[in-house]
């Protein structure tokens, strides 16, 4: 499939929300589908969108063009699992043409199960860094968390990514009573592999059939545990997202912490998210959105421009995440819809 380029002149009006925050980072969910069913992310039995409700790859590429023209400098492709989308390589190559021409970085978050088949193509398209979700290196525990996933597929994908020249950051959701005993070994393993590690607090998004309170592990506790073995020093490194990075004494791997519950990171938020059906969510923790799909299909790219400005006005000051026994999720939609 060939995806044609849209010729756009850079716009003078930057993406600035109502609170004066500069928006430079767009996360695009290319599909709501995934080949895993991680317990903190999805229900075991999911209903996915029918094909006619999902943007075509051509439409996603056109919207990416618009956002780069308005000042987006970083795009991350997510899902669901982006590598299950047919012809995903064509989209990566199409967006990758903006690199050095307004776009500074194109990245991808994946569960790694299909990475072995795509790593070389990703690098050739201009991707230089990826995030891979990995919550356990124990095969049985990995299968439990993912409801049937095969760890060896992910490890093969990581080997392929490294061989292709991709920098890898492991994303690990800290889960009390599930993988807390693996966190320090994971950091040391990442150090030996040449990877960075980011730890993430579980987020109350969508009904998963399980009570997240049972497995909520504050990263304040985790960082104190790591600090006892490898004293942590905050560092100024940033990769565009909400992670705050630390150097761990004796290790070269950087440790990132994403703390939506123990330390709100919204004050300097620079991100917006687009779902695979063309909905722009200005905040992961709110339901407010602007739907681009109908405007794009009825009026073309020009009809989308005023909706971008409307979306900016809707961006809230902060999310409103809470976690506790009996608490309802912050949103009805699952994390897989907006890609985290």
Tab-separated table of C-alpha atoms in Angstrom:
chain	number	residue	atom	x	y	z
A	1	UNK	CA	0.000	0.000	0.000
A	2	UNK	CA	1.377	3.394	-0.959
A	3	UNK	CA	0.486	6.367	1.211
A	4	UNK	CA	0.668	9.658	-0.617
A	5	UNK	CA	2.235	12.689	1.003
A	6	UNK	CA	0.215	15.826	1.703
A	7	UNK	CA	2.039	19.023	0.852
A	8	UNK	CA	1.527	21.515	3.668
A	9	UNK	CA	3.123	24.860	4.464
A	10	UNK	CA	4.141	25.254	8.098
A	11	UNK	CA	1.511	27.193	10.044
A	12	UNK	CA	2.316	30.289	12.089
A	13	UNK	CA	-0.006	29.418	14.959
A	14	UNK	CA	1.712	26.974	17.334
A	15	UNK	CA	-0.131	24.401	19.391
A	16	UNK	CA	-0.633	26.093	22.754
A	17	UNK	CA	-3.443	25.121	25.099
A	18	UNK	CA	-5.592	27.415	27.229
A	19	UNK	CA	-3.089	27.219	30.093
A	20	UNK	CA	-0.142	28.251	27.937
A	21	UNK	CA	1.379	24.780	27.646
A	22	UNK	CA	3.162	24.157	24.356
A	23	UNK	CA	1.955	20.936	22.721
A	24	UNK	CA	4.744	19.267	20.764
A	25	UNK	CA	4.116	15.532	21.237
A	26	UNK	CA	1.417	13.485	19.490
A	27	UNK	CA	0.684	9.877	20.365
A	28	UNK	CA	-1.224	8.033	17.654
A	29	UNK	CA	-3.027	4.790	18.408
A	30	UNK	CA	-3.108	2.991	15.064
A	31	UNK	CA	-5.367	0.171	16.321
A	32	UNK	CA	-7.337	-0.747	19.429
A	33	UNK	CA	-6.500	-4.412	18.860
A	34	UNK	CA	-3.803	-6.349	20.655
A	35	UNK	CA	-2.553	-9.921	20.649
A	36	UNK	CA	-2.182	-9.886	24.458
A	37	UNK	CA	-4.718	-9.201	27.223
A	38	UNK	CA	-2.651	-7.687	30.033
A	39	UNK	CA	-4.662	-7.726	33.239
A	40	UNK	CA	-4.056	-4.085	34.193
A	41	UNK	CA	-4.891	-2.865	30.669
A	42	UNK	CA	-7.716	-4.867	29.109
A	43	UNK	CA	-10.573	-7.199	29.897
A	44	UNK	CA	-10.146	-10.842	28.924
A	45	UNK	CA	-12.985	-10.591	26.421
A	46	UNK	CA	-12.759	-7.358	24.480
A	47	UNK	CA	-15.011	-5.869	21.830
A	48	UNK	CA	-12.919	-4.122	19.206
A	49	UNK	CA	-13.992	-1.516	16.689
A	50	UNK	CA	-15.350	-2.644	13.309
A	51	UNK	CA	-13.089	-1.821	10.386
A	52	UNK	CA	-15.263	0.971	8.981
A	53	UNK	CA	-14.942	2.939	12.227
A	54	UNK	CA	-11.152	2.845	12.146
A	55	UNK	CA	-9.112	5.427	10.264
A	56	UNK	CA	-7.319	4.132	7.202
A	57	UNK	CA	-3.548	4.406	7.255
A	58	UNK	CA	-3.864	7.095	4.586
A	59	UNK	CA	-6.119	9.122	6.910
A	60	UNK	CA	-3.718	8.690	9.827
A	61	UNK	CA	-0.871	9.894	7.622
A	62	UNK	CA	-2.848	12.977	6.528
A	63	UNK	CA	-3.613	13.897	10.128
A	64	UNK	CA	0.035	13.420	11.058
A	65	UNK	CA	0.902	15.843	8.253
A	66	UNK	CA	-1.454	18.433	9.709
A	67	UNK	CA	-0.005	18.154	13.188
A	68	UNK	CA	3.604	18.365	12.026
A	69	UNK	CA	2.678	21.490	10.072
A	70	UNK	CA	1.239	22.954	13.290
A	71	UNK	CA	4.393	22.291	15.273
A	72	UNK	CA	4.309	18.699	16.522
A	73	UNK	CA	7.954	17.625	16.747
A	74	UNK	CA	7.571	14.110	18.164
A	75	UNK	CA	5.161	11.327	17.185
A	76	UNK	CA	4.796	8.009	18.956
A	77	UNK	CA	2.835	5.178	17.338
A	78	UNK	CA	0.943	3.034	19.832
A	79	UNK	CA	-2.064	0.726	20.045
A	80	UNK	CA	-3.368	-1.600	21.261
A	81	UNK	CA	-0.399	-3.239	19.644
A	82	UNK	CA	0.681	-1.180	16.610
A	83	UNK	CA	2.533	-4.030	14.927
A	84	UNK	CA	-0.667	-6.067	14.491
A	85	UNK	CA	-1.959	-3.416	12.064
A	86	UNK	CA	-1.608	-4.604	8.506
A	87	UNK	CA	0.822	-2.525	6.413
A	88	UNK	CA	2.051	-0.647	9.491
A	89	UNK	CA	5.465	-0.385	7.821
A	90	UNK	CA	4.001	1.816	5.087
A	91	UNK	CA	2.643	4.243	7.666
A	92	UNK	CA	5.953	4.371	9.550
A	93	UNK	CA	7.816	5.138	6.336
A	94	UNK	CA	5.264	7.779	5.353
A	95	UNK	CA	5.461	9.641	8.666
A	96	UNK	CA	9.211	9.111	8.761
A	97	UNK	CA	9.563	11.367	5.718
A	98	UNK	CA	8.949	14.312	8.048
A	99	UNK	CA	12.091	13.560	10.077
A	100	UNK	CA	14.436	16.512	9.753
A	101	UNK	CA	11.610	18.512	8.188
A	102	UNK	CA	9.717	19.592	11.270
A	103	UNK	CA	9.601	16.216	13.005
A	104	UNK	CA	12.482	15.529	15.388
A	105	UNK	CA	11.590	11.991	16.407
A	106	UNK	CA	9.318	9.106	15.428
A	107	UNK	CA	9.037	6.382	18.046
A	108	UNK	CA	6.899	3.365	18.813
A	109	UNK	CA	5.578	1.492	21.844
A	110	UNK	CA	5.105	-2.248	21.392
A	111	UNK	CA	4.572	-5.385	23.434
A	112	UNK	CA	7.412	-6.931	21.438
A	113	UNK	CA	5.643	-10.076	20.250
A	114	UNK	CA	6.049	-9.132	16.565
A	115	UNK	CA	9.122	-6.990	16.867
A	116	UNK	CA	11.438	-9.622	15.393
A	117	UNK	CA	9.606	-9.261	12.061
A	118	UNK	CA	9.624	-5.447	12.037
A	119	UNK	CA	12.804	-4.209	13.754
A	120	UNK	CA	14.880	-3.702	10.597
A	121	UNK	CA	12.032	-1.983	8.738
A	122	UNK	CA	11.442	0.359	11.685
A	123	UNK	CA	15.079	1.413	11.710
A	124	UNK	CA	15.120	1.862	7.932
A	125	UNK	CA	12.057	4.132	8.217
A	126	UNK	CA	13.815	6.455	10.661
A	127	UNK	CA	12.783	5.046	14.045
A	128	UNK	CA	15.767	5.085	16.389
A	129	UNK	CA	14.192	4.364	19.767
A	130	UNK	CA	11.348	2.152	20.939
A	131	UNK	CA	9.569	1.294	24.181
A	132	UNK	CA	8.821	-2.363	24.855
A	133	UNK	CA	6.328	-3.389	27.542
A	134	UNK	CA	7.685	-6.209	29.700
A	135	UNK	CA	6.319	-6.799	33.189
A	136	UNK	CA	8.048	-10.085	33.989
A	137	UNK	CA	10.925	-12.218	32.733
A	138	UNK	CA	9.463	-15.347	34.281
A	139	UNK	CA	7.633	-17.263	31.501
A	140	UNK	CA	4.779	-18.462	33.721
A	141	UNK	CA	4.280	-15.100	35.378
A	142	UNK	CA	4.463	-13.349	32.003
A	143	UNK	CA	1.767	-15.693	30.695
A	144	UNK	CA	-0.384	-14.926	33.747
A	145	UNK	CA	-0.095	-11.134	33.468
A	146	UNK	CA	-0.695	-11.144	29.706
A	147	UNK	CA	-3.307	-13.920	29.797
A	148	UNK	CA	-1.405	-16.304	27.568
A	149	UNK	CA	1.545	-14.389	26.125
A	150	UNK	CA	4.798	-16.157	25.238
A	151	UNK	CA	7.880	-14.554	26.741
A	152	UNK	CA	10.267	-16.039	24.179
A	153	UNK	CA	8.587	-14.016	21.399
A	154	UNK	CA	9.306	-10.779	23.249
A	155	UNK	CA	12.902	-11.731	24.037
A	156	UNK	CA	13.455	-12.581	20.361
A	157	UNK	CA	12.021	-9.188	19.446
A	158	UNK	CA	14.386	-7.437	21.848
A	159	UNK	CA	17.358	-9.254	20.331
A	160	UNK	CA	16.216	-8.209	16.859
A	161	UNK	CA	15.743	-4.587	17.931
A	162	UNK	CA	19.229	-4.384	19.367
A	163	UNK	CA	20.718	-6.019	16.264
A	164	UNK	CA	18.880	-3.496	14.064
A	165	UNK	CA	20.374	-0.583	15.995
A	166	UNK	CA	17.255	0.476	17.889
A	167	UNK	CA	17.671	1.906	21.380
A	168	UNK	CA	15.306	0.117	23.754
A	169	UNK	CA	13.534	1.255	26.889
A	170	UNK	CA	11.645	-1.382	28.851
A	171	UNK	CA	8.302	-0.278	30.308
A	172	UNK	CA	7.343	-2.234	33.430
A	173	UNK	CA	4.095	-1.700	35.330
A	174	UNK	CA	4.797	-2.164	39.039
A	175	UNK	CA	2.238	-4.619	40.423
A	176	UNK	CA	2.063	-5.439	44.126
A	177	UNK	CA	2.012	-9.151	44.779
A	178	UNK	CA	2.750	-9.891	41.140
A	179	UNK	CA	6.140	-8.601	40.032
A	180	UNK	CA	7.511	-6.432	42.837
A	181	UNK	CA	10.230	-9.005	43.530
A	182	UNK	CA	11.393	-8.691	39.898
A	183	UNK	CA	11.852	-4.924	39.788
A	184	UNK	CA	15.436	-4.744	41.033
A	185	UNK	CA	16.495	-7.794	38.979
A	186	UNK	CA	14.817	-6.196	35.939
A	187	UNK	CA	16.828	-3.011	36.392
A	188	UNK	CA	20.054	-4.983	36.633
A	189	UNK	CA	19.089	-7.107	33.625
A	190	UNK	CA	18.331	-3.980	31.582
A	191	UNK	CA	21.746	-2.631	32.548
A	192	UNK	CA	23.387	-5.783	31.243
A	193	UNK	CA	21.375	-5.649	28.025
A	194	UNK	CA	22.080	-1.992	27.302
A	195	UNK	CA	18.423	-1.002	27.864
A	196	UNK	CA	16.857	1.683	30.042
A	197	UNK	CA	13.956	0.872	32.379
A	198	UNK	CA	10.844	2.900	33.136
A	199	UNK	CA	8.548	1.858	35.968
A	200	UNK	CA	4.874	2.831	35.775
A	201	UNK	CA	2.147	2.984	38.402
A	202	UNK	CA	-1.028	1.180	37.344
A	203	UNK	CA	-3.608	3.617	35.954
A	204	UNK	CA	-7.378	3.375	36.624
A	205	UNK	CA	-8.554	3.290	32.987
A	206	UNK	CA	-11.411	1.041	31.869
A	207	UNK	CA	-12.923	-2.034	33.468
A	208	UNK	CA	-10.540	-4.993	33.353
A	209	UNK	CA	-12.469	-7.480	35.474
A	210	UNK	CA	-9.996	-7.092	38.336
A	211	UNK	CA	-9.622	-4.669	41.239
A	212	UNK	CA	-6.518	-2.608	40.560
A	213	UNK	CA	-6.343	-1.638	44.234
A	214	UNK	CA	-5.116	-5.129	45.047
A	215	UNK	CA	-2.034	-4.630	42.889
A	216	UNK	CA	-1.371	-0.894	43.228
A	217	UNK	CA	2.275	-0.346	44.150
A	218	UNK	CA	3.336	3.274	44.792
A	219	UNK	CA	6.649	4.031	43.118
A	220	UNK	CA	7.725	5.963	46.200
A	221	UNK	CA	8.105	2.573	47.864
A	222	UNK	CA	9.823	1.046	44.845
A	223	UNK	CA	12.346	3.847	44.435
A	224	UNK	CA	13.225	3.627	48.136
A	225	UNK	CA	13.870	-0.090	47.728
A	226	UNK	CA	16.111	0.457	44.698
A	227	UNK	CA	17.890	3.348	46.374
A	228	UNK	CA	18.949	1.040	49.205
A	229	UNK	CA	20.943	-1.027	46.690
A	230	UNK	CA	21.788	1.536	44.019
A	231	UNK	CA	21.509	5.103	45.340
A	232	UNK	CA	19.411	7.164	42.928
A	233	UNK	CA	20.255	10.633	41.651
A	234	UNK	CA	17.701	12.659	39.656
A	235	UNK	CA	18.993	13.645	36.224
A	236	UNK	CA	17.727	16.210	33.751
A	237	UNK	CA	17.299	13.764	30.851
A	238	UNK	CA	13.862	13.896	29.223
A	239	UNK	CA	12.443	11.889	26.333
A	240	UNK	CA	9.311	13.978	25.766
A	241	UNK	CA	6.958	11.999	27.993
A	242	UNK	CA	6.076	12.080	31.699
A	243	UNK	CA	8.951	9.913	32.956
A	244	UNK	CA	11.379	11.497	35.409
A	245	UNK	CA	14.809	9.909	35.112
A	246	UNK	CA	17.373	8.874	37.683
A	247	UNK	CA	20.921	7.571	37.556
A	248	UNK	CA	21.399	4.420	39.639
A	249	UNK	CA	24.775	4.141	41.323
A	250	UNK	CA	26.857	1.361	39.807
A	251	UNK	CA	24.604	0.964	36.757
A	252	UNK	CA	24.568	2.619	33.349
A	253	UNK	CA	20.857	2.042	32.740
A	254	UNK	CA	18.659	5.067	33.353
A	255	UNK	CA	15.655	4.512	35.612
A	256	UNK	CA	12.473	6.357	34.648
A	257	UNK	CA	9.487	6.753	36.968
A	258	UNK	CA	5.959	7.494	35.728
A	259	UNK	CA	3.829	8.395	38.744
A	260	UNK	CA	0.270	9.400	37.800
A	261	UNK	CA	-0.946	8.687	41.349
A	262	UNK	CA	1.873	9.547	43.737
A	263	UNK	CA	3.263	12.536	41.845
A	264	UNK	CA	1.065	14.310	39.325
A	265	UNK	CA	3.028	15.306	36.217
A	266	UNK	CA	0.399	17.426	34.465
A	267	UNK	CA	1.768	20.936	35.016
A	268	UNK	CA	4.149	20.706	32.074
A	269	UNK	CA	2.146	18.276	29.918
A	270	UNK	CA	3.096	18.613	26.251
A	271	UNK	CA	1.014	15.737	24.868
A	272	UNK	CA	-2.180	14.946	23.021
A	273	UNK	CA	-3.448	11.551	21.897
A	274	UNK	CA	-5.286	10.450	18.773
A	275	UNK	CA	-7.212	7.177	18.714
A	276	UNK	CA	-7.481	4.883	15.734
A	277	UNK	CA	-10.981	6.218	15.048
A	278	UNK	CA	-9.764	9.809	14.840
A	279	UNK	CA	-10.706	11.068	18.282
A	280	UNK	CA	-8.315	13.512	19.917
A	281	UNK	CA	-8.108	13.126	23.681
A	282	UNK	CA	-6.376	16.050	25.304
A	283	UNK	CA	-5.873	14.139	28.558
A	284	UNK	CA	-5.464	10.441	29.280
A	285	UNK	CA	-7.625	10.738	32.386
A	286	UNK	CA	-10.634	12.557	30.891
A	287	UNK	CA	-13.381	11.581	28.455
A	288	UNK	CA	-13.547	14.957	26.673
A	289	UNK	CA	-12.453	14.647	23.065
A	290	UNK	CA	-12.799	16.085	19.582
A	291	UNK	CA	-13.694	13.773	16.690
A	292	UNK	CA	-11.715	14.426	13.522
A	293	UNK	CA	-12.935	11.491	11.447
A	294	UNK	CA	-16.181	12.917	10.087
A	295	UNK	CA	-14.577	16.291	9.345
A	296	UNK	CA	-11.684	14.651	7.527
A	297	UNK	CA	-13.915	12.365	5.469
A	298	UNK	CA	-16.469	15.044	4.625
A	299	UNK	CA	-14.295	18.112	4.175
A	300	UNK	CA	-10.703	16.942	3.881
A	301	UNK	CA	-7.692	18.249	5.827
A	302	UNK	CA	-8.856	21.893	5.733
A	303	UNK	CA	-11.949	20.971	7.735
A	304	UNK	CA	-9.778	19.581	10.528
A	305	UNK	CA	-7.790	22.747	11.242
A	306	UNK	CA	-10.458	24.517	13.345
A	307	UNK	CA	-11.037	21.305	15.302
A	308	UNK	CA	-7.383	21.275	16.327
A	309	UNK	CA	-7.836	24.687	17.913
A	310	UNK	CA	-11.036	23.536	19.616
A	311	UNK	CA	-9.214	20.539	21.060
A	312	UNK	CA	-6.506	22.790	22.491
A	313	UNK	CA	-9.129	24.822	24.342
A	314	UNK	CA	-10.506	21.629	25.926
A	315	UNK	CA	-7.231	20.458	27.457
A	316	UNK	CA	-7.758	20.312	31.246
A	317	UNK	CA	-5.271	21.393	33.887
A	318	UNK	CA	-4.755	17.847	35.161
A	319	UNK	CA	-6.111	14.329	35.264
A	320	UNK	CA	-8.170	13.188	38.251
A	321	UNK	CA	-6.872	9.690	38.937
A	322	UNK	CA	-7.857	7.958	42.161
A	323	UNK	CA	-7.385	4.388	43.218
A	324	UNK	CA	-9.010	2.613	46.128
A	325	UNK	CA	-11.387	-0.177	47.034
A	326	UNK	CA	-14.643	0.272	45.134
A	327	UNK	CA	-13.383	3.238	43.086
A	328	UNK	CA	-14.633	3.372	39.523
A	329	UNK	CA	-12.069	3.785	36.715
A	330	UNK	CA	-11.310	7.367	35.722
A	331	UNK	CA	-12.558	6.615	32.192
A	332	UNK	CA	-14.773	4.021	30.541
A	333	UNK	CA	-12.264	3.474	27.749
A	334	UNK	CA	-9.397	1.069	28.200
A	335	UNK	CA	-5.763	2.130	28.046
A	336	UNK	CA	-5.471	0.238	24.760
A	337	UNK	CA	-7.826	2.745	23.100
A	338	UNK	CA	-5.539	5.748	23.592
A	339	UNK	CA	-2.224	3.939	23.899
A	340	UNK	CA	-1.248	4.968	27.419
